[in-house]
Structure formats: C-alpha cells, structure tokens
mmCIF file of C-alpha atoms and ligand atoms in Angstrom:
data_model
loop_
_atom_site.group_PDB
_atom_site.id
_atom_site.type_symbol
_atom_site.label_atom_id
_atom_site.label_comp_id
_atom_site.label_asym_id
_atom_site.label_seq_id
_atom_site.Cartn_x
_atom_site.Cartn_y
_atom_site.Cartn_z
ATOM 1 C CA MET A 84 3.027 -13.212 -5.845
ATOM 2 C CA SER A 85 3.602 -13.409 -9.602
ATOM 3 C CA TYR A 86 2.777 -10.671 -12.073
ATOM 4 C CA GLU A 87 2.164 -10.544 -15.816
ATOM 5 C CA THR A 88 3.812 -7.144 -16.378
ATOM 6 C CA LEU A 89 6.307 -6.950 -13.501
ATOM 7 C CA LEU A 90 9.245 -8.770 -12.002
ATOM 8 C CA TYR A 91 9.279 -8.589 -8.217
ATOM 9 C CA GLU A 92 11.794 -9.870 -5.737
ATOM 10 C CA ILE A 93 13.016 -9.022 -2.264
ATOM 11 C CA ARG A 94 16.730 -9.227 -1.471
ATOM 12 C CA ALA A 95 18.388 -8.061 1.740
ATOM 13 C CA GLY A 96 15.403 -5.914 2.721
ATOM 14 C CA ILE A 97 15.125 -4.196 -0.674
ATOM 15 C CA ALA A 98 12.166 -4.774 -3.002
ATOM 16 C CA TYR A 99 13.189 -4.825 -6.667
ATOM 17 C CA VAL A 100 10.235 -3.880 -8.868
ATOM 18 C CA THR A 101 10.906 -4.123 -12.612
ATOM 19 C CA ILE A 102 8.354 -3.156 -15.256
ATOM 20 C CA ASN A 103 8.636 -6.042 -17.669
ATOM 21 C CA ARG A 104 7.235 -5.265 -21.131
ATOM 22 C CA PRO A 105 10.552 -4.566 -22.876
ATOM 23 C CA GLN A 106 9.159 -5.292 -26.350
ATOM 24 C CA LYS A 107 6.785 -2.327 -25.795
ATOM 25 C CA LEU A 108 9.467 -0.216 -24.055
ATOM 26 C CA ASN A 109 7.698 -0.987 -20.746
ATOM 27 C CA ALA A 110 4.657 1.077 -21.739
ATOM 28 C CA LEU A 111 2.192 1.228 -18.872
ATOM 29 C CA ASN A 112 -0.979 -0.560 -19.890
ATOM 30 C CA HIS A 113 -4.002 -0.955 -17.584
ATOM 31 C CA LYS A 114 -2.637 -4.251 -16.251
ATOM 32 C CA ALA A 115 0.743 -2.708 -15.383
ATOM 33 C CA ILE A 116 -0.894 0.151 -13.454
ATOM 34 C CA GLN A 117 -3.058 -2.390 -11.608
ATOM 35 C CA GLU A 118 -0.113 -4.658 -10.830
ATOM 36 C CA LEU A 119 2.178 -1.804 -9.774
ATOM 37 C CA THR A 120 -0.543 -0.695 -7.359
ATOM 38 C CA GLY A 121 -0.855 -4.201 -5.863
ATOM 39 C CA CYS A 122 2.914 -4.585 -5.741
ATOM 40 C CA PHE A 123 3.545 -1.288 -3.924
ATOM 41 C CA GLN A 124 0.727 -2.085 -1.484
ATOM 42 C CA GLU A 125 2.668 -5.267 -0.716
ATOM 43 C CA VAL A 126 5.925 -3.298 -0.334
ATOM 44 C CA ARG A 127 4.149 -0.951 2.092
ATOM 45 C CA GLY A 128 2.707 -3.823 4.119
ATOM 46 C CA THR A 129 5.905 -5.906 4.376
ATOM 47 C CA ALA A 130 7.782 -4.751 7.476
ATOM 48 C CA ALA A 131 11.025 -6.483 6.436
ATOM 49 C CA VAL A 132 11.165 -4.385 3.254
ATOM 50 C CA ARG A 133 12.982 -1.116 3.988
ATOM 51 C CA GLY A 134 12.659 0.418 0.536
ATOM 52 C CA ALA A 135 12.240 -0.292 -3.152
ATOM 53 C CA ILE A 136 14.133 0.129 -6.396
ATOM 54 C CA LEU A 137 11.866 0.647 -9.400
ATOM 55 C CA THR A 138 13.293 0.123 -12.879
ATOM 56 C CA GLY A 139 12.412 -1.125 -16.350
ATOM 57 C CA ALA A 140 13.432 -4.362 -18.067
ATOM 58 C CA GLY A 141 15.979 -4.123 -20.871
ATOM 59 C CA GLU A 142 18.479 -1.432 -21.701
ATOM 60 C CA LYS A 143 16.281 0.998 -23.573
ATOM 61 C CA ALA A 144 13.402 2.130 -21.390
ATOM 62 C CA PHE A 145 12.304 2.737 -17.834
ATOM 63 C CA ALA A 146 8.762 3.195 -19.200
ATOM 64 C CA ALA A 147 7.818 4.913 -22.477
ATOM 65 C CA GLY A 148 4.522 6.196 -21.099
ATOM 66 C CA ALA A 149 0.946 5.050 -20.989
ATOM 67 C CA ASP A 150 0.158 2.362 -23.536
ATOM 68 C CA ILE A 151 -0.901 4.349 -26.602
ATOM 69 C CA ASN A 152 -2.804 1.358 -28.065
ATOM 70 C CA GLU A 153 -5.123 1.421 -25.051
ATOM 71 C CA LEU A 154 -5.147 5.215 -24.870
ATOM 72 C CA ALA A 155 -6.351 5.578 -28.460
ATOM 73 C CA ALA A 156 -9.598 3.714 -27.683
ATOM 74 C CA LEU A 157 -10.594 5.436 -24.425
ATOM 75 C CA THR A 158 -13.903 7.242 -24.023
ATOM 76 C CA PRO A 159 -13.705 10.506 -22.020
ATOM 77 C CA THR A 160 -15.159 8.759 -18.953
ATOM 78 C CA GLN A 161 -12.707 5.866 -19.233
ATOM 79 C CA ALA A 162 -9.874 8.363 -19.720
ATOM 80 C CA GLU A 163 -10.826 10.157 -16.509
ATOM 81 C CA GLN A 164 -10.904 6.840 -14.624
ATOM 82 C CA THR A 165 -7.539 5.885 -16.147
ATOM 83 C CA ALA A 166 -6.018 9.181 -14.983
ATOM 84 C CA LEU A 167 -7.459 8.723 -11.483
ATOM 85 C CA ALA A 168 -6.084 5.162 -11.229
ATOM 86 C CA GLY A 169 -2.648 6.335 -12.402
ATOM 87 C CA GLN A 170 -2.674 9.269 -9.986
ATOM 88 C CA ALA A 171 -3.654 6.922 -7.136
ATOM 89 C CA LEU A 172 -0.619 4.737 -7.942
ATOM 90 C CA MET A 173 1.679 7.785 -7.961
ATOM 91 C CA ASN A 174 0.251 8.929 -4.625
ATOM 92 C CA LEU A 175 0.666 5.439 -3.169
ATOM 93 C CA ILE A 176 4.363 5.442 -4.113
ATOM 94 C CA GLU A 177 4.920 8.968 -2.823
ATOM 95 C CA SER A 178 3.184 8.282 0.498
ATOM 96 C CA LEU A 179 4.559 4.759 0.947
ATOM 97 C CA GLY A 180 6.475 5.678 4.107
ATOM 98 C CA LYS A 181 9.581 3.968 2.682
ATOM 99 C CA PRO A 182 12.110 5.267 0.168
ATOM 100 C CA VAL A 183 11.494 4.309 -3.445
ATOM 101 C CA ILE A 184 14.393 4.925 -5.816
ATOM 102 C CA ALA A 185 13.664 5.196 -9.525
ATOM 103 C CA ALA A 186 16.560 3.620 -11.426
ATOM 104 C CA VAL A 187 15.851 5.247 -14.787
ATOM 105 C CA ASN A 188 17.488 3.044 -17.406
ATOM 106 C CA GLY A 189 16.439 4.745 -20.652
ATOM 107 C CA PHE A 190 13.230 6.454 -21.806
ATOM 108 C CA ALA A 191 11.068 7.817 -18.977
ATOM 109 C CA LEU A 192 8.330 9.423 -21.016
ATOM 110 C CA GLY A 193 4.787 10.441 -20.150
ATOM 111 C CA GLY A 194 3.509 8.084 -17.445
ATOM 112 C CA GLY A 195 7.061 6.725 -17.118
ATOM 113 C CA CYS A 196 8.372 10.181 -16.243
ATOM 114 C CA GLU A 197 5.400 10.692 -13.898
ATOM 115 C CA LEU A 198 6.176 7.372 -12.219
ATOM 116 C CA ALA A 199 9.820 8.365 -11.743
ATOM 117 C CA MET A 200 8.744 11.720 -10.304
ATOM 118 C CA ALA A 201 6.508 10.004 -7.718
ATOM 119 C CA CYS A 202 9.577 8.163 -6.378
ATOM 120 C CA SER A 203 11.626 9.596 -3.507
ATOM 121 C CA LEU A 204 14.543 10.234 -5.843
ATOM 122 C CA ARG A 205 15.772 9.429 -9.321
ATOM 123 C CA ILE A 206 19.068 7.933 -10.424
ATOM 124 C CA ALA A 207 19.500 7.964 -14.199
ATOM 125 C CA SER A 208 21.747 6.006 -16.528
ATOM 126 C CA ASP A 209 23.570 8.216 -19.009
ATOM 127 C CA ASN A 210 21.286 7.042 -21.860
ATOM 128 C CA ALA A 211 18.119 8.115 -19.968
ATOM 129 C CA ARG A 212 15.645 10.580 -21.501
ATOM 130 C CA PHE A 213 12.944 12.272 -19.440
ATOM 131 C CA GLY A 214 9.938 13.896 -21.053
ATOM 132 C CA LEU A 215 6.216 14.575 -21.048
ATOM 133 C CA PRO A 216 5.312 14.182 -24.759
ATOM 134 C CA GLU A 217 1.526 14.052 -24.218
ATOM 135 C CA LEU A 218 0.793 17.290 -26.081
ATOM 136 C CA LYS A 219 2.241 15.683 -29.225
ATOM 137 C CA LEU A 220 -0.654 13.180 -28.930
ATOM 138 C CA GLY A 221 -3.330 15.817 -28.371
ATOM 139 C CA ILE A 222 -3.640 15.141 -24.636
ATOM 140 C CA ILE A 223 -2.046 16.497 -21.487
ATOM 141 C CA PRO A 224 -0.174 14.582 -18.773
ATOM 142 C CA GLY A 225 -2.735 12.704 -16.675
ATOM 143 C CA TYR A 226 -0.750 11.008 -13.904
ATOM 144 C CA ALA A 227 -0.036 14.279 -12.076
ATOM 145 C CA GLY A 228 2.913 15.285 -14.266
ATOM 146 C CA THR A 229 1.596 18.845 -14.496
ATOM 147 C CA GLN A 230 1.771 18.980 -10.691
ATOM 148 C CA ARG A 231 4.981 17.128 -9.798
ATOM 149 C CA LEU A 232 7.237 18.469 -12.569
ATOM 150 C CA PRO A 233 6.924 22.175 -11.570
ATOM 151 C CA ARG A 234 7.446 21.203 -7.921
ATOM 152 C CA LEU A 235 10.689 19.434 -8.876
ATOM 153 C CA VAL A 236 12.187 21.735 -11.501
ATOM 154 C CA GLY A 237 10.259 25.035 -11.213
ATOM 155 C CA LYS A 238 7.378 26.374 -13.294
ATOM 156 C CA GLY A 239 9.375 27.811 -16.202
ATOM 157 C CA ARG A 240 11.324 24.648 -16.973
ATOM 158 C CA ALA A 241 8.231 22.485 -16.396
ATOM 159 C CA LEU A 242 6.181 24.558 -18.827
ATOM 160 C CA GLU A 243 8.905 24.270 -21.470
ATOM 161 C CA MET A 244 8.941 20.478 -21.117
ATOM 162 C CA VAL A 245 5.144 20.129 -20.995
ATOM 163 C CA LEU A 246 4.374 22.558 -23.829
ATOM 164 C CA SER A 247 7.138 21.414 -26.204
ATOM 165 C CA GLY A 248 6.773 17.726 -25.385
ATOM 166 C CA GLU A 249 10.524 17.437 -26.015
ATOM 167 C CA PRO A 250 12.548 15.102 -23.791
ATOM 168 C CA VAL A 251 15.671 16.152 -21.885
ATOM 169 C CA SER A 252 18.884 14.165 -21.586
ATOM 170 C CA ALA A 253 20.091 12.583 -18.339
ATOM 171 C CA GLN A 254 22.673 15.364 -17.949
ATOM 172 C CA GLU A 255 20.026 18.060 -18.433
ATOM 173 C CA ALA A 256 17.730 16.239 -15.975
ATOM 174 C CA LEU A 257 20.609 16.314 -13.491
ATOM 175 C CA ARG A 258 21.204 20.012 -14.093
ATOM 176 C CA ILE A 259 17.560 20.966 -13.494
ATOM 177 C CA GLY A 260 17.071 18.712 -10.464
ATOM 178 C CA LEU A 261 14.907 16.086 -12.126
ATOM 179 C CA ALA A 262 17.618 13.443 -11.642
ATOM 180 C CA ASN A 263 19.655 13.208 -8.435
ATOM 181 C CA HIS A 264 22.594 11.337 -9.966
ATOM 182 C CA VAL A 265 23.699 10.115 -13.390
ATOM 183 C CA VAL A 266 25.773 6.946 -13.730
ATOM 184 C CA SER A 267 26.572 4.411 -16.449
ATOM 185 C CA LEU A 268 23.917 1.805 -17.188
ATOM 186 C CA SER A 269 25.984 -0.961 -15.591
ATOM 187 C CA GLU A 270 26.355 1.125 -12.418
ATOM 188 C CA LEU A 271 22.654 2.038 -12.189
ATOM 189 C CA VAL A 272 21.258 -0.602 -9.836
ATOM 190 C CA PRO A 273 24.402 -0.709 -7.649
ATOM 191 C CA ALA A 274 24.176 3.096 -7.302
ATOM 192 C CA ALA A 275 20.492 2.838 -6.315
ATOM 193 C CA GLU A 276 21.377 0.090 -3.822
ATOM 194 C CA LYS A 277 24.082 2.269 -2.281
ATOM 195 C CA VAL A 278 21.654 5.148 -1.774
ATOM 196 C CA ILE A 279 18.896 2.962 -0.356
ATOM 197 C CA GLN A 280 21.297 1.190 2.032
ATOM 198 C CA LYS A 281 22.443 4.559 3.350
ATOM 199 C CA ILE A 282 18.836 5.600 3.942
ATOM 200 C CA ALA A 283 17.911 2.232 5.457
ATOM 201 C CA ALA A 284 20.678 2.579 8.038
ATOM 202 C CA ASN A 285 18.481 5.273 9.656
ATOM 203 C CA ALA A 286 15.506 4.759 11.954
ATOM 204 C CA PRO A 287 12.434 3.495 10.011
ATOM 205 C CA VAL A 288 9.884 5.641 11.850
ATOM 206 C CA ALA A 289 12.020 8.751 11.352
ATOM 207 C CA ILE A 290 12.318 7.928 7.624
ATOM 208 C CA ARG A 291 8.523 7.645 7.393
ATOM 209 C CA HIS A 292 7.966 10.919 9.204
ATOM 210 C CA ALA A 293 10.635 12.734 7.161
ATOM 211 C CA LEU A 294 8.964 11.610 3.923
ATOM 212 C CA GLU A 295 5.603 12.800 5.238
ATOM 213 C CA ALA A 296 6.968 16.129 6.479
ATOM 214 C CA VAL A 297 8.457 16.899 3.060
ATOM 215 C CA HIS A 298 5.650 15.572 0.839
ATOM 216 C CA ARG A 299 2.642 16.804 2.839
ATOM 217 C CA GLY A 300 4.438 19.872 4.091
ATOM 218 C CA MET A 301 5.091 21.061 0.526
ATOM 219 C CA GLU A 302 1.347 21.127 -0.110
ATOM 220 C CA MET A 303 0.690 23.433 2.869
ATOM 221 C CA PRO A 304 1.413 27.038 3.712
ATOM 222 C CA ALA A 305 4.901 27.110 5.325
ATOM 223 C CA ALA A 306 3.521 27.799 8.810
ATOM 224 C CA ASP A 307 1.264 24.706 8.621
ATOM 225 C CA GLY A 308 4.167 22.656 7.272
ATOM 226 C CA GLU A 309 6.264 23.741 10.240
ATOM 227 C CA ARG A 310 3.442 22.757 12.600
ATOM 228 C CA LEU A 311 3.282 19.324 10.935
ATOM 229 C CA GLU A 312 7.069 19.018 11.242
ATOM 230 C CA ALA A 313 6.916 19.841 14.962
ATOM 231 C CA SER A 314 4.206 17.196 15.569
ATOM 232 C CA LEU A 315 6.150 14.534 13.685
ATOM 233 C CA PHE A 316 9.336 15.559 15.521
ATOM 234 C CA GLY A 317 7.408 15.000 18.760
ATOM 235 C CA LEU A 318 6.243 11.580 17.575
ATOM 236 C CA CYS A 319 9.848 10.575 16.776
ATOM 237 C CA CYS A 320 10.737 11.350 20.373
ATOM 238 C CA ALA A 321 8.225 8.710 21.507
ATOM 239 C CA THR A 322 10.211 5.936 19.766
ATOM 240 C CA ALA A 323 12.733 3.500 21.200
ATOM 241 C CA ASP A 324 14.861 4.277 18.134
ATOM 242 C CA MET A 325 15.172 7.919 19.201
ATOM 243 C CA LYS A 326 16.496 6.784 22.556
ATOM 244 C CA GLU A 327 18.855 4.326 20.884
ATOM 245 C CA GLY A 328 20.049 6.872 18.283
ATOM 246 C CA THR A 329 20.878 9.559 20.811
ATOM 247 C CA ARG A 330 22.402 7.086 23.292
ATOM 248 C CA ALA A 331 24.550 5.481 20.561
ATOM 249 C CA PHE A 332 25.898 8.911 19.590
ATOM 250 C CA LEU A 333 26.794 9.734 23.192
ATOM 251 C CA GLU A 334 28.391 6.292 23.652
ATOM 252 C CA LYS A 335 30.329 6.749 20.367
ATOM 253 C CA ARG A 336 28.985 3.570 18.747
ATOM 254 C CA PRO A 337 26.771 2.811 15.733
ATOM 255 C CA ALA A 338 23.028 2.824 16.498
ATOM 256 C CA ARG A 339 21.059 -0.418 16.343
ATOM 257 C CA PHE A 340 17.582 0.605 15.216
ATOM 258 C CA THR A 341 14.640 -1.747 15.601
ATOM 259 C CA GLY A 342 11.846 0.278 14.013
ATOM 260 C CA LYS A 343 10.087 0.692 17.361
HETATM 261 N N1 COA B 214 2.594 2.725 -25.909
HETATM 262 C C1 COA B 214 2.515 1.603 -26.641
HETATM 263 N N2 COA B 214 3.535 1.090 -27.324
HETATM 264 C C2 COA B 214 4.709 1.752 -27.270
HETATM 265 C C3 COA B 214 4.882 2.936 -26.544
HETATM 266 C C4 COA B 214 3.758 3.435 -25.831
HETATM 267 N N3 COA B 214 3.811 4.522 -25.065
HETATM 268 N N4 COA B 214 6.147 3.369 -26.690
HETATM 269 C C5 COA B 214 6.763 2.473 -27.486
HETATM 270 N N5 COA B 214 5.890 1.496 -27.839
HETATM 271 C C6 COA B 214 6.151 0.336 -28.689
HETATM 272 C C7 COA B 214 6.233 0.732 -30.165
HETATM 273 O O1 COA B 214 4.937 0.844 -30.722
HETATM 274 C C8 COA B 214 7.009 -0.430 -30.716
HETATM 275 O O2 COA B 214 6.152 -1.530 -30.822
HETATM 276 P P1 COA B 214 6.182 -2.465 -32.170
HETATM 277 O O3 COA B 214 7.595 -3.015 -32.208
HETATM 278 O O4 COA B 214 5.156 -3.516 -31.894
HETATM 279 O O5 COA B 214 5.878 -1.570 -33.304
HETATM 280 C C9 COA B 214 7.990 -0.756 -29.589
HETATM 281 O O6 COA B 214 7.430 -0.205 -28.413
HETATM 282 C C10 COA B 214 9.363 -0.134 -29.796
HETATM 283 O O7 COA B 214 9.191 1.265 -29.973
HETATM 284 P P2 COA B 214 9.775 2.087 -31.224
HETATM 285 O O8 COA B 214 8.931 3.319 -31.386
HETATM 286 O O9 COA B 214 9.918 1.203 -32.407
HETATM 287 O O10 COA B 214 11.218 2.471 -30.664
HETATM 288 P P3 COA B 214 12.111 3.711 -31.107
HETATM 289 O O11 COA B 214 13.453 3.470 -30.512
HETATM 290 O O12 COA B 214 12.028 3.962 -32.553
HETATM 291 O O13 COA B 214 11.436 4.984 -30.385
HETATM 292 C C11 COA B 214 10.429 6.172 -28.523
HETATM 293 C C12 COA B 214 11.419 5.075 -28.982
HETATM 294 C C13 COA B 214 10.330 6.105 -27.025
HETATM 295 C C14 COA B 214 10.971 7.544 -28.974
HETATM 296 C C15 COA B 214 9.060 5.920 -29.194
HETATM 297 O O14 COA B 214 8.688 4.567 -28.970
HETATM 298 C C16 COA B 214 7.956 6.800 -28.647
HETATM 299 O O15 COA B 214 7.889 7.975 -28.976
HETATM 300 N N6 COA B 214 7.050 6.224 -27.818
HETATM 301 C C17 COA B 214 5.883 6.902 -27.312
HETATM 302 C C18 COA B 214 6.253 7.857 -26.205
HETATM 303 C C19 COA B 214 5.047 8.619 -25.737
HETATM 304 O O16 COA B 214 4.458 9.413 -26.438
HETATM 305 N N7 COA B 214 4.672 8.395 -24.471
HETATM 306 C C20 COA B 214 3.600 9.089 -23.828
HETATM 307 C C21 COA B 214 2.335 8.345 -23.924
HETATM 308 S S1 COA B 214 1.032 9.254 -23.139
#
C-alpha cells in the first residue's frame, strides 16, 4: 500500500508509520487523517505486526497540528465532521489491541499532540515540544485533547496547557507524565524499538486485554473496571499462551508464545 502523506513499512514485526509532510511540519490535513486511519486499520488486521512506531519525517516536527490552511475554510458542519473523523482515528489507535509508540521528534502541537496522546506511550527527543495551541486560533482542541490530556497529566496541568496554548518542553512533558522517556534525536527510534520489543516478548492476547482493561476501565466506575479486569483475566486463562507462560516459568525457561 502506498500513501501520499505517509511512509509505511514493516520490519521484524514492527510497523513504522511516518507522517511525511516535512515541508509543512507534518501538519495533519484531511488526506493524512484519512491515510492514517487506513494505515492503522491495516496494522490492526495484520497478525504478523506486533506493534507500531509512529513518528514524523524530518528533524523538526512529529506533527504541528491540523492543517491550518484547511481549517481556515471549514464551515461549522464540516468542522464537526473533521473533529469526528480525527477522534475516530485517535480511538482506533487507542483501541488497536497492539502497542503503538509515539516517537515524538519535535513539535507535537494540536492534533499532533492529540495523536501522540492516543498512542500507548510517548518517547520524546530532547527537542520535542508538546502543546495544544488551539485557543490561540480561536478554536478548542477537537481530536479529544480536552479529554486525554487531563487523564494523562491531571486537570490542573491540562487546563494550564489548554487555556494558555503554550507548549511544554520534552523535560517538562516527562515531569508531568506526558512523555514516558526523553532521549536524543538519534536515539529516538532505537529507544522506541527497545520498548516495543520488550512488550512484544509478552503474550499477544494478554497485551490486547491489558490495553483494553486500562483504556476502557479508566472510563468506568472503579468497580465496573475491576469487573472488566476479572473477565479479561478469565479470558487470558483460556489461551494456550497462558499455559505456556506459566509452564515456562515453572520449567525455568523462556516462554514461546504463539498468540493462541
Ligand atoms: N498547518 C499548516 N501549515 C503549517 C502548520 C499547520 N498546523 N504548522 C506549520 N505549517 C507550515 C508553515 O505555514 C510553513 O509553511 P510555509 O513554509 O509554506 O510558509 C511551514 O510549515 C514551516 O513552518 P514555520 O511556521 O515557518 O516554522 P517555524 O519554525 O517558524 O515555527 C511552529 C514552527 C510549529 C511554532 C509554527 O509553525 C506553528 O505555530 N505552527 C502552527 C501550530 C498550531 O497552531 N497547531 C495547531 C493547529 S489546530
């Protein structure tokens, strides 16, 4: 599959998805949202792919937000549809059932920050900047930034970022829990690969259920989240991988998971 706004390749079970509009700081136009949606549907449907690394082309930006040229011409109805399509992409990534690591290689602003927040975790290069500058444009975040940011960093910090529109540095993102790790730009993709390989060494069904337990569970009252966790725990115990994982531990050898 070839894309106009993305680079996509699969190597050693990892999908590398790169937003490729560096001359526009990888701003997310309509085409990019459409192609990212198609691309992540493919990642979800390809059993051999164990996870994805999402990054931006060039050394300056992960994605500098929605494309403001397109944004400026939207009618209210088109704007609502645009927000819904963007939110659907974020939800697709979050509920993919496989880990998606955002390798944030520069500006992650507006929709770029929202995209990074929809990923399982975020590794930032030391030149990264995270922010939701929408209010500076007379709009509010529309790809669920007002929902995911407070869940990640708490309401007070989220409100400061949303209301001021000011970006935070990679180090500040690390401090407030928006970034999981900060590394040099040259170390960014290797660091993401290391994390994803560690995750991929675990049982695929358990990974899927763990992602679901955390993401869906956080949207429920704690007692319902615990009930969901118990059901998914039960489902794990129906897998061959559970038998293999426990047996391998008892036999003091590495587990050989098959995803069954
Ligand atoms: N949409 C469309 N084009 C964008 C863009 C966006 N969100 N962000 C950057 N670009 C374009 C610029 O218009 C410029 O294009 P040009 O060379 O054809 O004029 C190119 O990318 C380079 O950006 P530039 O502004 O010259 O780089 P800079 O280093 O001076 O500033 C930023 C970098 C990120 C601070 C600045 O580009 C910016 O503020 N971008 C908008 C961020 C934003 O508000 N995002 C939320 C949108 S809802």
